[in-house]
PDB file of C-alpha atoms in Angstrom:
ATOM      1  CA  MET A   1      12.746  33.627  -2.586  1.00 48.00           C
ATOM      2  CA  SER A   2      13.038  30.106  -3.655  1.00 55.00           C
ATOM      3  CA  PRO A   3      10.667  28.769  -6.268  1.00 66.00           C
ATOM      4  CA  THR A   4       8.068  26.158  -5.160  1.00 72.00           C
ATOM      5  CA  PRO A   5       9.947  22.627  -5.273  1.00 87.00           C
ATOM      6  CA  HIS A   6       7.668  20.601  -7.960  1.00 90.00           C
ATOM      7  CA  VAL A   7       6.668  16.658  -7.827  1.00 94.00           C
ATOM      8  CA  THR A   8       4.864  14.823 -10.376  1.00 96.00           C
ATOM      9  CA  ILE A   9       2.843  12.012  -9.289  1.00 97.00           C
ATOM     10  CA  ILE A  10       2.648   8.866 -11.857  1.00 97.00           C
ATOM     11  CA  ASN A  11       0.010   6.205 -11.056  1.00 98.00           C
ATOM     12  CA  PRO A  12      -0.912   3.724 -13.806  1.00 97.00           C
ATOM     13  CA  LEU A  13      -2.840   2.618 -10.838  1.00 95.00           C
ATOM     14  CA  ALA A  14      -5.701   4.508 -10.744  1.00 94.00           C
ATOM     15  CA  GLY A  15      -8.099   1.663  -9.473  1.00 90.00           C
ATOM     16  CA  ALA A  16      -6.386  -0.355  -6.882  1.00 89.00           C
ATOM     17  CA  LEU A  17      -3.683   2.764  -5.539  1.00 94.00           C
ATOM     18  CA  GLY A  18      -5.861   5.778  -5.759  1.00 93.00           C
ATOM     19  CA  HIS A  19      -5.911   6.589  -2.575  1.00 94.00           C
ATOM     20  CA  TYR A  20      -1.799   6.150  -2.143  1.00 96.00           C
ATOM     21  CA  ALA A  21      -2.282   8.468  -4.743  1.00 97.00           C
ATOM     22  CA  ARG A  22      -4.204  10.978  -3.287  1.00 96.00           C
ATOM     23  CA  THR A  23      -2.545  10.345   0.163  1.00 96.00           C
ATOM     24  CA  LEU A  24       0.695  10.887  -1.030  1.00 97.00           C
ATOM     25  CA  LYS A  25      -0.638  14.142  -2.529  1.00 97.00           C
ATOM     26  CA  LEU A  26      -1.829  15.383   0.922  1.00 96.00           C
ATOM     27  CA  ASN A  27       1.869  14.489   2.030  1.00 96.00           C
ATOM     28  CA  LEU A  28       3.470  16.316  -0.239  1.00 96.00           C
ATOM     29  CA  THR A  29       1.672  19.279  -0.591  1.00 95.00           C
ATOM     30  CA  ASP A  30       1.600  19.860   3.555  1.00 93.00           C
ATOM     31  CA  SER A  31       5.500  18.920   2.737  1.00 92.00           C
ATOM     32  CA  GLY A  32       6.053  22.441   0.786  1.00 92.00           C
ATOM     33  CA  HIS A  33       5.744  20.678  -3.024  1.00 94.00           C
ATOM     34  CA  ASP A  34       3.927  21.915  -5.599  1.00 94.00           C
ATOM     35  CA  VAL A  35       2.507  18.457  -7.101  1.00 95.00           C
ATOM     36  CA  THR A  36       0.581  17.132 -10.293  1.00 95.00           C
ATOM     37  CA  ALA A  37      -0.841  13.945 -10.257  1.00 96.00           C
ATOM     38  CA  VAL A  38      -1.294  11.905 -13.377  1.00 97.00           C
ATOM     39  CA  ASP A  39      -3.608   8.895 -12.983  1.00 97.00           C
ATOM     40  CA  LEU A  40      -3.881   5.597 -15.165  1.00 96.00           C
ATOM     41  CA  VAL A  41      -6.451   3.698 -14.908  1.00 94.00           C
ATOM     42  CA  GLU A  42      -5.518  -0.216 -15.207  1.00 92.00           C
ATOM     43  CA  PRO A  43      -6.485  -2.817 -17.564  1.00 91.00           C
ATOM     44  CA  SER A  44      -8.852  -5.162 -14.796  1.00 84.00           C
ATOM     45  CA  LEU A  45     -11.203  -1.848 -14.794  1.00 84.00           C
ATOM     46  CA  ALA A  46     -10.878   0.260 -18.112  1.00 83.00           C
ATOM     47  CA  ASP A  47     -11.261  -3.438 -19.879  1.00 85.00           C
ATOM     48  CA  GLU A  48      -8.181  -3.295 -22.195  1.00 89.00           C
ATOM     49  CA  SER A  49      -5.349  -4.720 -22.614  1.00 93.00           C
ATOM     50  CA  ARG A  50      -2.048  -4.786 -21.134  1.00 92.00           C
ATOM     51  CA  PHE A  51      -0.415  -3.985 -23.840  1.00 94.00           C
ATOM     52  CA  THR A  52      -2.290  -0.301 -24.137  1.00 96.00           C
ATOM     53  CA  TRP A  53      -2.001   0.111 -20.430  1.00 96.00           C
ATOM     54  CA  VAL A  54       1.325  -0.030 -20.940  1.00 96.00           C
ATOM     55  CA  ARG A  55       1.561   1.903 -23.765  1.00 96.00           C
ATOM     56  CA  ARG A  56      -0.398   4.731 -22.423  1.00 97.00           C
ATOM     57  CA  TYR A  57       1.974   5.058 -19.606  1.00 97.00           C
ATOM     58  CA  VAL A  58       4.759   5.343 -21.874  1.00 97.00           C
ATOM     59  CA  SER A  59       3.015   8.403 -23.637  1.00 97.00           C
ATOM     60  CA  ALA A  60       2.168   9.877 -20.279  1.00 96.00           C
ATOM     61  CA  LEU A  61       6.145   9.746 -19.267  1.00 95.00           C
ATOM     62  CA  PHE A  62       6.570  11.659 -22.376  1.00 94.00           C
ATOM     63  CA  ARG A  63       3.913  14.053 -21.202  1.00 94.00           C
ATOM     64  CA  VAL A  64       5.502  14.240 -17.480  1.00 93.00           C
ATOM     65  CA  SER A  65       8.853  15.162 -20.119  1.00 91.00           C
ATOM     66  CA  ARG A  66       7.290  17.898 -22.250  1.00 89.00           C
ATOM     67  CA  ALA A  67       5.102  19.961 -19.759  1.00 84.00           C
ATOM     68  CA  LYS A  68       8.042  19.829 -16.724  1.00 67.00           C
ATOM     69  CA  PRO A  69      11.865  19.357 -17.372  1.00 65.00           C
ATOM     70  CA  THR A  70      12.478  19.649 -14.189  1.00 73.00           C
ATOM     71  CA  GLY A  71      11.191  18.620 -10.615  1.00 84.00           C
ATOM     72  CA  ALA A  72      10.532  15.155  -9.149  1.00 91.00           C
ATOM     73  CA  VAL A  73       8.812  12.525 -10.300  1.00 94.00           C
ATOM     74  CA  ILE A  74       7.586   9.811  -8.328  1.00 96.00           C
ATOM     75  CA  LEU A  75       6.119   6.248 -10.024  1.00 97.00           C
ATOM     76  CA  ALA A  76       3.515   5.492  -7.682  1.00 97.00           C
ATOM     77  CA  TRP A  77       3.466   1.648  -8.642  1.00 96.00           C
ATOM     78  CA  PRO A  78       6.392  -0.315 -11.685  1.00 95.00           C
ATOM     79  CA  VAL A  79       4.315  -1.013 -14.473  1.00 96.00           C
ATOM     80  CA  LEU A  80       7.628  -3.239 -16.390  1.00 95.00           C
ATOM     81  CA  GLY A  81       8.761  -3.604 -12.955  1.00 93.00           C
ATOM     82  CA  TYR A  82      12.225  -2.608 -13.150  1.00 91.00           C
ATOM     83  CA  TRP A  83      12.601  -1.846 -16.551  1.00 93.00           C
ATOM     84  CA  ASP A  84      10.565   2.044 -15.199  1.00 93.00           C
ATOM     85  CA  LEU A  85      14.633   2.440 -14.086  1.00 90.00           C
ATOM     86  CA  VAL A  86      15.185   3.115 -17.509  1.00 90.00           C
ATOM     87  CA  LEU A  87      12.266   4.238 -19.339  1.00 92.00           C
ATOM     88  CA  ALA A  88      12.607   7.154 -16.607  1.00 90.00           C
ATOM     89  CA  ARG A  89      16.498   7.390 -18.579  1.00 88.00           C
ATOM     90  CA  LEU A  90      15.176   7.676 -21.690  1.00 90.00           C
ATOM     91  CA  ILE A  91      12.153   9.960 -21.738  1.00 92.00           C
ATOM     92  CA  LEU A  92      12.036  11.643 -18.289  1.00 89.00           C
ATOM     93  CA  GLY A  93      16.293  12.305 -19.145  1.00 82.00           C
ATOM     94  CA  ARG A  94      19.427  12.846 -16.970  1.00 72.00           C
ATOM     95  CA  ARG A  95      18.480  15.806 -14.937  1.00 72.00           C
ATOM     96  CA  ARG A  96      15.160  14.574 -13.158  1.00 78.00           C
ATOM     97  CA  THR A  97      14.866  13.023 -10.478  1.00 83.00           C
ATOM     98  CA  THR A  98      12.596  10.019  -9.924  1.00 89.00           C
ATOM     99  CA  ARG A  99      11.759   7.410  -7.655  1.00 92.00           C
ATOM    100  CA  LEU A 100       9.831   4.517  -8.330  1.00 94.00           C
ATOM    101  CA  VAL A 101       7.828   2.928  -5.548  1.00 96.00           C
ATOM    102  CA  MET A 102       8.630  -0.757  -5.120  1.00 94.00           C
ATOM    103  CA  HIS A 103       5.825  -2.155  -2.688  1.00 94.00           C
ATOM    104  CA  ASP A 104       6.929  -5.764  -3.600  1.00 92.00           C
ATOM    105  CA  PRO A 105       9.957  -6.247  -4.644  1.00 89.00           C
ATOM    106  CA  VAL A 106       9.568  -9.682  -4.539  1.00 88.00           C
ATOM    107  CA  PRO A 107       5.993  -9.942  -6.318  1.00 87.00           C
ATOM    108  CA  LEU A 108       3.261 -11.458  -4.368  1.00 83.00           C
ATOM    109  CA  VAL A 109       1.403 -12.448  -8.300  1.00 84.00           C
ATOM    110  CA  ARG A 110       2.796 -12.623 -11.602  1.00 84.00           C
ATOM    111  CA  ALA A 111       4.682  -9.611 -13.054  1.00 89.00           C
ATOM    112  CA  VAL A 112       7.241  -8.871 -15.437  1.00 90.00           C
ATOM    113  CA  GLY A 113      10.363  -7.122 -14.922  1.00 91.00           C
ATOM    114  CA  TYR A 114      12.086  -8.376 -11.869  1.00 90.00           C
ATOM    115  CA  SER A 115      13.853 -11.028 -13.933  1.00 89.00           C
ATOM    116  CA  ALA A 116      18.239 -10.690 -13.069  1.00 85.00           C
ATOM    117  CA  PRO A 117      18.926  -8.644 -16.737  1.00 86.00           C
ATOM    118  CA  ALA A 118      15.919  -6.162 -15.804  1.00 88.00           C
ATOM    119  CA  ARG A 119      17.519  -5.664 -12.193  1.00 85.00           C
ATOM    120  CA  ARG A 120      20.899  -6.150 -13.023  1.00 82.00           C
ATOM    121  CA  ILE A 121      20.329  -2.794 -16.102  1.00 84.00           C
ATOM    122  CA  GLY A 122      17.925  -0.999 -14.801  1.00 82.00           C
ATOM    123  CA  CYS A 123      20.028  -0.322 -11.445  1.00 77.00           C
ATOM    124  CA  ALA A 124      22.412   0.550 -13.605  1.00 77.00           C
ATOM    125  CA  LEU A 125      20.942   3.136 -15.878  1.00 73.00           C
ATOM    126  CA  SER A 126      19.205   4.346 -12.348  1.00 68.00           C
ATOM    127  CA  ARG A 127      22.455   6.627 -10.960  1.00 60.00           C
ATOM    128  CA  ARG A 128      19.501   9.661  -9.275  1.00 55.00           C
ATOM    129  CA  ARG A 129      16.678   7.460 -10.248  1.00 60.00           C
ATOM    130  CA  THR A 130      15.970   5.792  -6.481  1.00 83.00           C
ATOM    131  CA  VAL A 131      13.779   3.070  -5.637  1.00 90.00           C
ATOM    132  CA  ILE A 132      12.079   3.390  -3.133  1.00 93.00           C
ATOM    133  CA  VAL A 133      10.481   0.896  -0.052  1.00 94.00           C
ATOM    134  CA  HIS A 134       8.075   1.167   2.949  1.00 95.00           C
ATOM    135  CA  SER A 135       9.886  -1.207   4.929  1.00 93.00           C
ATOM    136  CA  THR A 136      12.557  -2.759   6.597  1.00 93.00           C
ATOM    137  CA  THR A 137      11.344  -6.330   4.832  1.00 92.00           C
ATOM    138  CA  ALA A 138      11.547  -4.357   2.009  1.00 92.00           C
ATOM    139  CA  GLN A 139      14.884  -2.777   1.597  1.00 91.00           C
ATOM    140  CA  GLU A 140      16.127  -6.465   2.530  1.00 90.00           C
ATOM    141  CA  ALA A 141      14.278  -8.317  -0.362  1.00 88.00           C
ATOM    142  CA  ILE A 142      16.237  -5.214  -2.498  1.00 87.00           C
ATOM    143  CA  THR A 143      19.437  -5.593  -1.137  1.00 83.00           C
ATOM    144  CA  GLU A 144      19.629  -9.728  -1.284  1.00 81.00           C
ATOM    145  CA  THR A 145      18.068  -9.757  -5.479  1.00 75.00           C
ATOM    146  CA  THR A 146      19.844  -6.778  -5.827  1.00 72.00           C
ATOM    147  CA  PHE A 147      23.017  -5.065  -6.299  1.00 65.00           C
ATOM    148  CA  GLY A 148      23.686  -1.621  -6.395  1.00 65.00           C
ATOM    149  CA  VAL A 149      20.862   0.723  -5.934  1.00 73.00           C
ATOM    150  CA  ASP A 150      20.124   2.552  -3.706  1.00 75.00           C
ATOM    151  CA  SER A 151      16.529   1.606  -1.206  1.00 85.00           C
ATOM    152  CA  PRO A 152      16.253   4.283   1.575  1.00 90.00           C
ATOM    153  CA  ILE A 153      12.879   3.557   3.405  1.00 93.00           C
ATOM    154  CA  VAL A 154      10.141   6.132   3.723  1.00 95.00           C
ATOM    155  CA  ALA A 155       7.329   6.409   5.339  1.00 94.00           C
ATOM    156  CA  HIS A 156       3.974   4.944   3.661  1.00 95.00           C
ATOM    157  CA  PRO A 157       1.942   7.591   2.741  1.00 96.00           C
ATOM    158  CA  LEU A 158      -0.415   8.149   5.537  1.00 94.00           C
ATOM    159  CA  GLN A 159      -3.252  12.050   5.803  1.00 92.00           C
ATOM    160  CA  ALA A 160      -5.702  10.855   9.994  1.00 89.00           C
ATOM    161  CA  THR A 161      -8.921  11.156   8.815  1.00 81.00           C
ATOM    162  CA  THR A 162     -11.275  14.482   9.422  1.00 65.00           C
ATOM    163  CA  HIS A 163     -14.158  11.715  10.213  1.00 54.00           C
ATOM    164  CA  SER A 164     -16.150  12.711  13.681  1.00 45.00           C
ATOM    165  CA  CYS A 165     -15.547   9.880  16.478  1.00 41.00           C
ATOM    166  CA  GLU A 166     -19.419   9.888  16.471  1.00 40.00           C
ATOM    167  CA  SER A 167     -19.847   9.054  12.503  1.00 44.00           C
ATOM    168  CA  THR A 168     -17.557   5.698  13.117  1.00 50.00           C
ATOM    169  CA  GLU A 169     -17.855   4.561  16.371  1.00 54.00           C
ATOM    170  CA  SER A 170     -21.756   4.968  16.374  1.00 51.00           C
ATOM    171  CA  ASN A 171     -21.931   2.688  12.521  1.00 62.00           C
ATOM    172  CA  VAL A 172     -19.975  -0.251  14.607  1.00 66.00           C
ATOM    173  CA  PRO A 173     -22.085  -3.511  15.637  1.00 62.00           C
ATOM    174  CA  THR A 174     -21.780  -4.195  19.474  1.00 65.00           C
ATOM    175  CA  GLU A 175     -24.710  -7.533  19.429  1.00 75.00           C
ATOM    176  CA  ARG A 176     -22.672  -9.345  16.866  1.00 86.00           C
ATOM    177  CA  PRO A 177     -19.035  -7.724  15.508  1.00 93.00           C
ATOM    178  CA  VAL A 178     -18.103  -8.093  12.124  1.00 96.00           C
ATOM    179  CA  ILE A 179     -14.520  -8.683  11.704  1.00 97.00           C
ATOM    180  CA  ARG A 180     -13.363  -8.207   7.999  1.00 98.00           C
ATOM    181  CA  VAL A 181     -10.400  -9.060   5.355  1.00 98.00           C
ATOM    182  CA  LEU A 182     -10.636  -6.625   2.210  1.00 97.00           C
ATOM    183  CA  GLY A 183      -8.623  -6.370  -0.603  1.00 94.00           C
ATOM    184  CA  GLN A 184      -7.748  -9.219  -3.381  1.00 92.00           C
ATOM    185  CA  PHE A 185      -6.328 -12.709  -2.937  1.00 95.00           C
ATOM    186  CA  LYS A 186      -2.727 -13.550  -3.270  1.00 92.00           C
ATOM    187  CA  PRO A 187      -1.195 -16.753  -3.052  1.00 92.00           C
ATOM    188  CA  ASP A 188       0.178 -15.642  -0.145  1.00 93.00           C
ATOM    189  CA  ARG A 189      -2.748 -14.590   2.199  1.00 95.00           C
ATOM    190  CA  ASP A 190      -3.190 -17.446   4.884  1.00 95.00           C
ATOM    191  CA  ILE A 191      -6.499 -19.576   3.839  1.00 96.00           C
ATOM    192  CA  GLN A 192      -5.503 -22.352   6.153  1.00 96.00           C
ATOM    193  CA  LEU A 193      -5.715 -19.688   9.170  1.00 96.00           C
ATOM    194  CA  LEU A 194      -8.638 -18.019   8.591  1.00 97.00           C
ATOM    195  CA  ALA A 195     -10.362 -21.383   8.362  1.00 97.00           C
ATOM    196  CA  ASP A 196      -8.986 -22.531  11.437  1.00 97.00           C
ATOM    197  CA  LEU A 197     -10.251 -18.880  12.834  1.00 97.00           C
ATOM    198  CA  ALA A 198     -14.054 -19.474  12.416  1.00 97.00           C
ATOM    199  CA  VAL A 199     -13.603 -21.996  14.326  1.00 97.00           C
ATOM    200  CA  GLU A 200     -12.702 -20.386  17.217  1.00 96.00           C
ATOM    201  CA  LEU A 201     -14.958 -16.519  16.411  1.00 96.00           C
ATOM    202  CA  ALA A 202     -17.938 -17.556  14.085  1.00 95.00           C
ATOM    203  CA  PRO A 203     -19.917 -18.321  17.581  1.00 94.00           C
ATOM    204  CA  ARG A 204     -19.093 -14.729  18.620  1.00 94.00           C
ATOM    205  CA  TYR A 205     -19.337 -12.594  15.952  1.00 96.00           C
ATOM    206  CA  SER A 206     -19.300 -12.447  12.043  1.00 96.00           C
ATOM    207  CA  LEU A 207     -16.889 -13.138   9.415  1.00 98.00           C
ATOM    208  CA  GLU A 208     -16.304 -11.448   5.771  1.00 98.00           C
ATOM    209  CA  ILE A 209     -14.073 -11.616   3.408  1.00 98.00           C
ATOM    210  CA  HIS A 210     -14.311  -9.009   0.953  1.00 97.00           C
ATOM    211  CA  GLY A 211     -12.447  -8.770  -2.861  1.00 95.00           C
ATOM    212  CA  ARG A 212     -11.717 -10.119  -6.047  1.00 92.00           C
ATOM    213  CA  GLY A 213      -9.976 -13.646  -6.351  1.00 94.00           C
ATOM    214  CA  TRP A 214     -11.360 -15.178  -2.834  1.00 96.00           C
ATOM    215  CA  PRO A 215     -12.171 -19.046  -2.660  1.00 96.00           C
ATOM    216  CA  ARG A 216     -14.811 -20.177   0.107  1.00 96.00           C
ATOM    217  CA  ILE A 217     -13.561 -20.692   3.271  1.00 97.00           C
ATOM    218  CA  ASP A 218     -15.238 -22.533   5.950  1.00 95.00           C
ATOM    219  CA  GLY A 219     -16.831 -20.105   8.450  1.00 96.00           C
ATOM    220  CA  TRP A 220     -16.608 -16.660   6.406  1.00 98.00           C
ATOM    221  CA  ALA A 221     -18.956 -15.043   3.785  1.00 97.00           C
ATOM    222  CA  VAL A 222     -17.035 -14.519   0.804  1.00 97.00           C
ATOM    223  CA  SER A 223     -17.578 -11.787  -1.303  1.00 96.00           C
ATOM    224  CA  ASP A 224     -15.416 -11.635  -4.806  1.00 94.00           C
ATOM    225  CA  GLU A 225     -15.835  -8.682  -6.180  1.00 91.00           C
ATOM    226  CA  PHE A 226     -13.946  -5.302  -6.764  1.00 88.00           C
ATOM    227  CA  VAL A 227     -14.617  -3.190  -3.685  1.00 90.00           C
ATOM    228  CA  ASP A 228     -14.375   0.333  -4.846  1.00 86.00           C
ATOM    229  CA  GLU A 229     -13.464   3.144  -2.646  1.00 86.00           C
ATOM    230  CA  ASP A 230     -17.175   4.096  -1.131  1.00 86.00           C
ATOM    231  CA  ARG A 231     -17.621   0.493  -0.095  1.00 92.00           C
ATOM    232  CA  LEU A 232     -14.265  -0.385   1.058  1.00 93.00           C
ATOM    233  CA  ASP A 233     -14.717   3.433   3.442  1.00 91.00           C
ATOM    234  CA  HIS A 234     -18.084   1.587   4.506  1.00 93.00           C
ATOM    235  CA  LEU A 235     -16.495  -1.056   5.200  1.00 96.00           C
ATOM    236  CA  LEU A 236     -13.612  -0.488   7.459  1.00 95.00           C
ATOM    237  CA  ALA A 237     -15.550   1.790   9.394  1.00 92.00           C
ATOM    238  CA  THR A 238     -18.551  -0.475  10.315  1.00 94.00           C
ATOM    239  CA  SER A 239     -15.930  -3.120  10.905  1.00 96.00           C
ATOM    240  CA  ALA A 240     -15.195  -4.415  14.409  1.00 95.00           C
ATOM    241  CA  ALA A 241     -11.162  -5.424  13.291  1.00 96.00           C
ATOM    242  CA  VAL A 242      -9.600  -5.814  10.525  1.00 97.00           C
ATOM    243  CA  LEU A 243      -7.538  -9.263   9.662  1.00 98.00           C
ATOM    244  CA  ILE A 244      -4.680  -8.559   8.113  1.00 97.00           C
ATOM    245  CA  PRO A 245      -3.587 -12.996   7.239  1.00 95.00           C
ATOM    246  CA  TYR A 246      -0.765 -12.695   5.166  1.00 92.00           C
ATOM    247  CA  ARG A 247       2.177 -15.580   5.322  1.00 89.00           C
ATOM    248  CA  ARG A 248       4.650 -13.368   3.354  1.00 89.00           C
ATOM    249  CA  PHE A 249       3.720  -9.202   2.295  1.00 91.00           C
ATOM    250  CA  TYR A 250       6.141  -6.336   2.544  1.00 92.00           C
ATOM    251  CA  GLN A 251       3.223  -3.380   3.474  1.00 91.00           C
ATOM    252  CA  SER A 252      -0.427  -3.355   3.452  1.00 94.00           C
ATOM    253  CA  GLY A 253      -2.478  -0.209   2.403  1.00 93.00           C
ATOM    254  CA  ILE A 254      -5.919  -1.855   4.178  1.00 95.00           C
ATOM    255  CA  ALA A 255      -3.618  -1.795   7.806  1.00 96.00           C
ATOM    256  CA  ILE A 256      -3.136   2.231   6.883  1.00 95.00           C
ATOM    257  CA  ARG A 257      -6.572   2.656   5.886  1.00 94.00           C
ATOM    258  CA  CYS A 258      -7.617   0.869   9.221  1.00 95.00           C
ATOM    259  CA  PHE A 259      -4.877   3.203  10.833  1.00 94.00           C
ATOM    260  CA  GLU A 260      -6.702   6.315   9.524  1.00 93.00           C
ATOM    261  CA  LEU A 261     -10.255   6.080  10.060  1.00 92.00           C
ATOM    262  CA  GLY A 262      -8.975   4.555  13.550  1.00 92.00           C
ATOM    263  CA  THR A 263     -10.499   1.124  12.705  1.00 94.00           C
ATOM    264  CA  PRO A 264      -8.154  -1.367  14.964  1.00 96.00           C
ATOM    265  CA  PHE A 265      -6.829  -3.884  12.523  1.00 96.00           C
ATOM    266  CA  VAL A 266      -4.881  -7.353  13.474  1.00 97.00           C
ATOM    267  CA  GLY A 267      -2.203  -8.615  11.701  1.00 96.00           C
ATOM    268  CA  PRO A 268       1.474 -10.196  11.836  1.00 95.00           C
ATOM    269  CA  ARG A 269       4.479  -8.722  14.612  1.00 94.00           C
ATOM    270  CA  CYS A 270       6.667  -7.267  11.451  1.00 92.00           C
ATOM    271  CA  ASP A 271       8.086  -4.003  10.879  1.00 90.00           C
ATOM    272  CA  ALA A 272       5.459  -2.826   8.726  1.00 91.00           C
ATOM    273  CA  LEU A 273       2.577  -3.111  10.576  1.00 94.00           C
ATOM    274  CA  ALA A 274       4.699  -2.177  14.234  1.00 93.00           C
ATOM    275  CA  GLN A 275       5.744   1.215  12.281  1.00 91.00           C
ATOM    276  CA  LEU A 276       1.272   1.856  13.330  1.00 92.00           C
ATOM    277  CA  TYR A 277       1.332   0.137  16.504  1.00 91.00           C
ATOM    278  CA  GLY A 278       4.898   0.511  18.078  1.00 89.00           C
ATOM    279  CA  PRO A 279       6.234  -3.078  18.334  1.00 88.00           C
ATOM    280  CA  ASP A 280       4.677  -4.648  21.877  1.00 91.00           C
ATOM    281  CA  SER A 281       0.963  -3.555  20.455  1.00 93.00           C
ATOM    282  CA  PRO A 282      -1.016  -6.318  21.882  1.00 94.00           C
ATOM    283  CA  LEU A 283      -2.777  -5.767  18.067  1.00 95.00           C
ATOM    284  CA  LEU A 284       0.207  -7.894  16.439  1.00 96.00           C
ATOM    285  CA  VAL A 285       0.568 -11.722  17.167  1.00 95.00           C
ATOM    286  CA  GLY A 286       4.210 -12.896  17.132  1.00 91.00           C
ATOM    287  CA  SER A 287       3.820 -16.401  15.864  1.00 87.00           C
ATOM    288  CA  PRO A 288       1.846 -15.467  12.663  1.00 83.00           C
ATOM    289  CA  ALA A 289       0.626 -20.206  12.568  1.00 85.00           C
ATOM    290  CA  ASP A 290      -0.306 -19.617  16.520  1.00 92.00           C
ATOM    291  CA  THR A 291      -4.396 -19.852  16.059  1.00 95.00           C
ATOM    292  CA  SER A 292      -5.180 -18.989  19.614  1.00 96.00           C
ATOM    293  CA  ALA A 293      -2.693 -15.716  19.667  1.00 96.00           C
ATOM    294  CA  TRP A 294      -4.581 -14.131  16.686  1.00 97.00           C
ATOM    295  CA  VAL A 295      -7.966 -14.625  18.431  1.00 97.00           C
ATOM    296  CA  ARG A 296      -6.833 -13.190  21.660  1.00 96.00           C
ATOM    297  CA  ALA A 297      -4.988 -10.163  19.306  1.00 96.00           C
ATOM    298  CA  VAL A 298      -8.904  -9.775  17.777  1.00 96.00           C
ATOM    299  CA  GLU A 299     -10.602 -10.040  21.391  1.00 94.00           C
ATOM    300  CA  GLN A 300      -8.466  -6.628  22.424  1.00 94.00           C
ATOM    301  CA  ALA A 301      -9.329  -5.410  19.050  1.00 94.00           C
ATOM    302  CA  ALA A 302     -12.870  -5.298  19.149  1.00 90.00           C
ATOM    303  CA  THR A 303     -12.658  -3.448  22.689  1.00 88.00           C
ATOM    304  CA  GLU A 304      -9.899  -1.082  21.258  1.00 85.00           C
ATOM    305  CA  CYS A 305     -10.398   2.914  21.906  1.00 77.00           C
ATOM    306  CA  ARG A 306     -10.739   4.095  18.376  1.00 83.00           C
ATOM    307  CA  ASP A 307      -9.683   7.586  19.835  1.00 82.00           C
ATOM    308  CA  ALA A 308      -6.323   7.056  20.601  1.00 84.00           C
ATOM    309  CA  LEU A 309      -6.067   4.942  17.485  1.00 85.00           C
ATOM    310  CA  ARG A 310      -6.687   8.348  15.636  1.00 86.00           C
ATOM    311  CA  LEU A 311      -5.035  10.368  18.045  1.00 87.00           C
ATOM    312  CA  ARG A 312      -1.845   8.223  17.167  1.00 88.00           C
ATOM    313  CA  ALA A 313      -2.876   8.636  13.097  1.00 90.00           C
ATOM    314  CA  ALA A 314      -2.811  12.503  13.737  1.00 90.00           C
ATOM    315  CA  THR A 315       0.690  12.722  15.041  1.00 90.00           C
ATOM    316  CA  ALA A 316       1.996   9.965  12.387  1.00 92.00           C
ATOM    317  CA  THR A 317       0.513  12.046   9.199  1.00 93.00           C
ATOM    318  CA  ALA A 318       3.097  15.124  10.121  1.00 92.00           C
ATOM    319  CA  GLU A 319       5.803  12.508  10.141  1.00 93.00           C
ATOM    320  CA  VAL A 320       5.221  11.729   7.256  1.00 95.00           C
ATOM    321  CA  SER A 321       4.970  15.128   5.639  1.00 94.00           C
ATOM    322  CA  ASP A 322       8.036  15.662   7.247  1.00 94.00           C
ATOM    323  CA  ALA A 323       9.492  12.028   5.931  1.00 94.00           C
ATOM    324  CA  TRP A 324       8.846  12.845   2.394  1.00 94.00           C
ATOM    325  CA  ARG A 325      10.493  16.113   2.661  1.00 93.00           C
ATOM    326  CA  ARG A 326      13.456  14.928   3.510  1.00 92.00           C
ATOM    327  CA  GLU A 327      13.622  12.864   0.988  1.00 90.00           C
ATOM    328  CA  LEU A 328      12.920  14.920  -2.184  1.00 89.00           C
ATOM    329  CA  ALA A 329      15.259  17.180  -0.533  1.00 83.00           C
ATOM    330  CA  LEU A 330      18.158  14.787  -0.849  1.00 66.00           C
ATOM    331  CA  HIS A 331      18.626  15.243  -4.747  1.00 59.00           C
TER     332      HIS A 331
END
């Protein structure tokens, strides 16, 4: 009998990517792997410098190398961009299969390690160290900016909720449904779209934004603060719909969370969201700047059957686990 394959997940954003890493662990366990998780809290939550955070990350790589000289390692976020591939080669060694999850091939916020030298050197040393992406858009961005790196598309981690229908449906307001935007502000958020939507939606819906860094937007109640896991689950479960108002993005963890809970989300008709709903869903907007199309999609979402969304998520969970099993079996 062959031994159970071992995988170590190193998550350097334990706050922002806590759910992502936990869900990935469940998917890998479901696919037959023995999984160890290493979590590091990011500087914004640990009240420490970025240098200290990087040092803790490097120390974690050394600990993993000593504890498990074989097996796969998944780096859930690039602390130093493409330089992470160099660190993996130097610290984890040649025998180790490493996967670096590249969420934003062209960063949505300021980041290090994405310069031409970093891409060239990191990819030259990668060999068995594969860059994983979660959407065709992300894969195309890597292909356009990086030469010679393998970047397979592997499904975003997903785990259907076990909450009962009654526990979430009964908490959704019906007299004045709440439409929310959740997550940190980034420059690629479409503020003008939200302002335009408020004119159309405010008479019928309560409009809320929760996340760090958001500016004031007319018609929206903005809560500029970090949203912890428990609070996020409550906000998701009690939303009539959640908006994904990006001009540019590669995947959406908030959309995944909605899908897991059976909460309808509305966003652009891009491959990252179409993977969840299907390309013809009325909840996806073909022309992202078309305010009236967003309004129609929101109205549709507010009446969407959550049982059907949960059923789809349950089916997708098994498919995601199988996709990770196949990916890790390739090397």
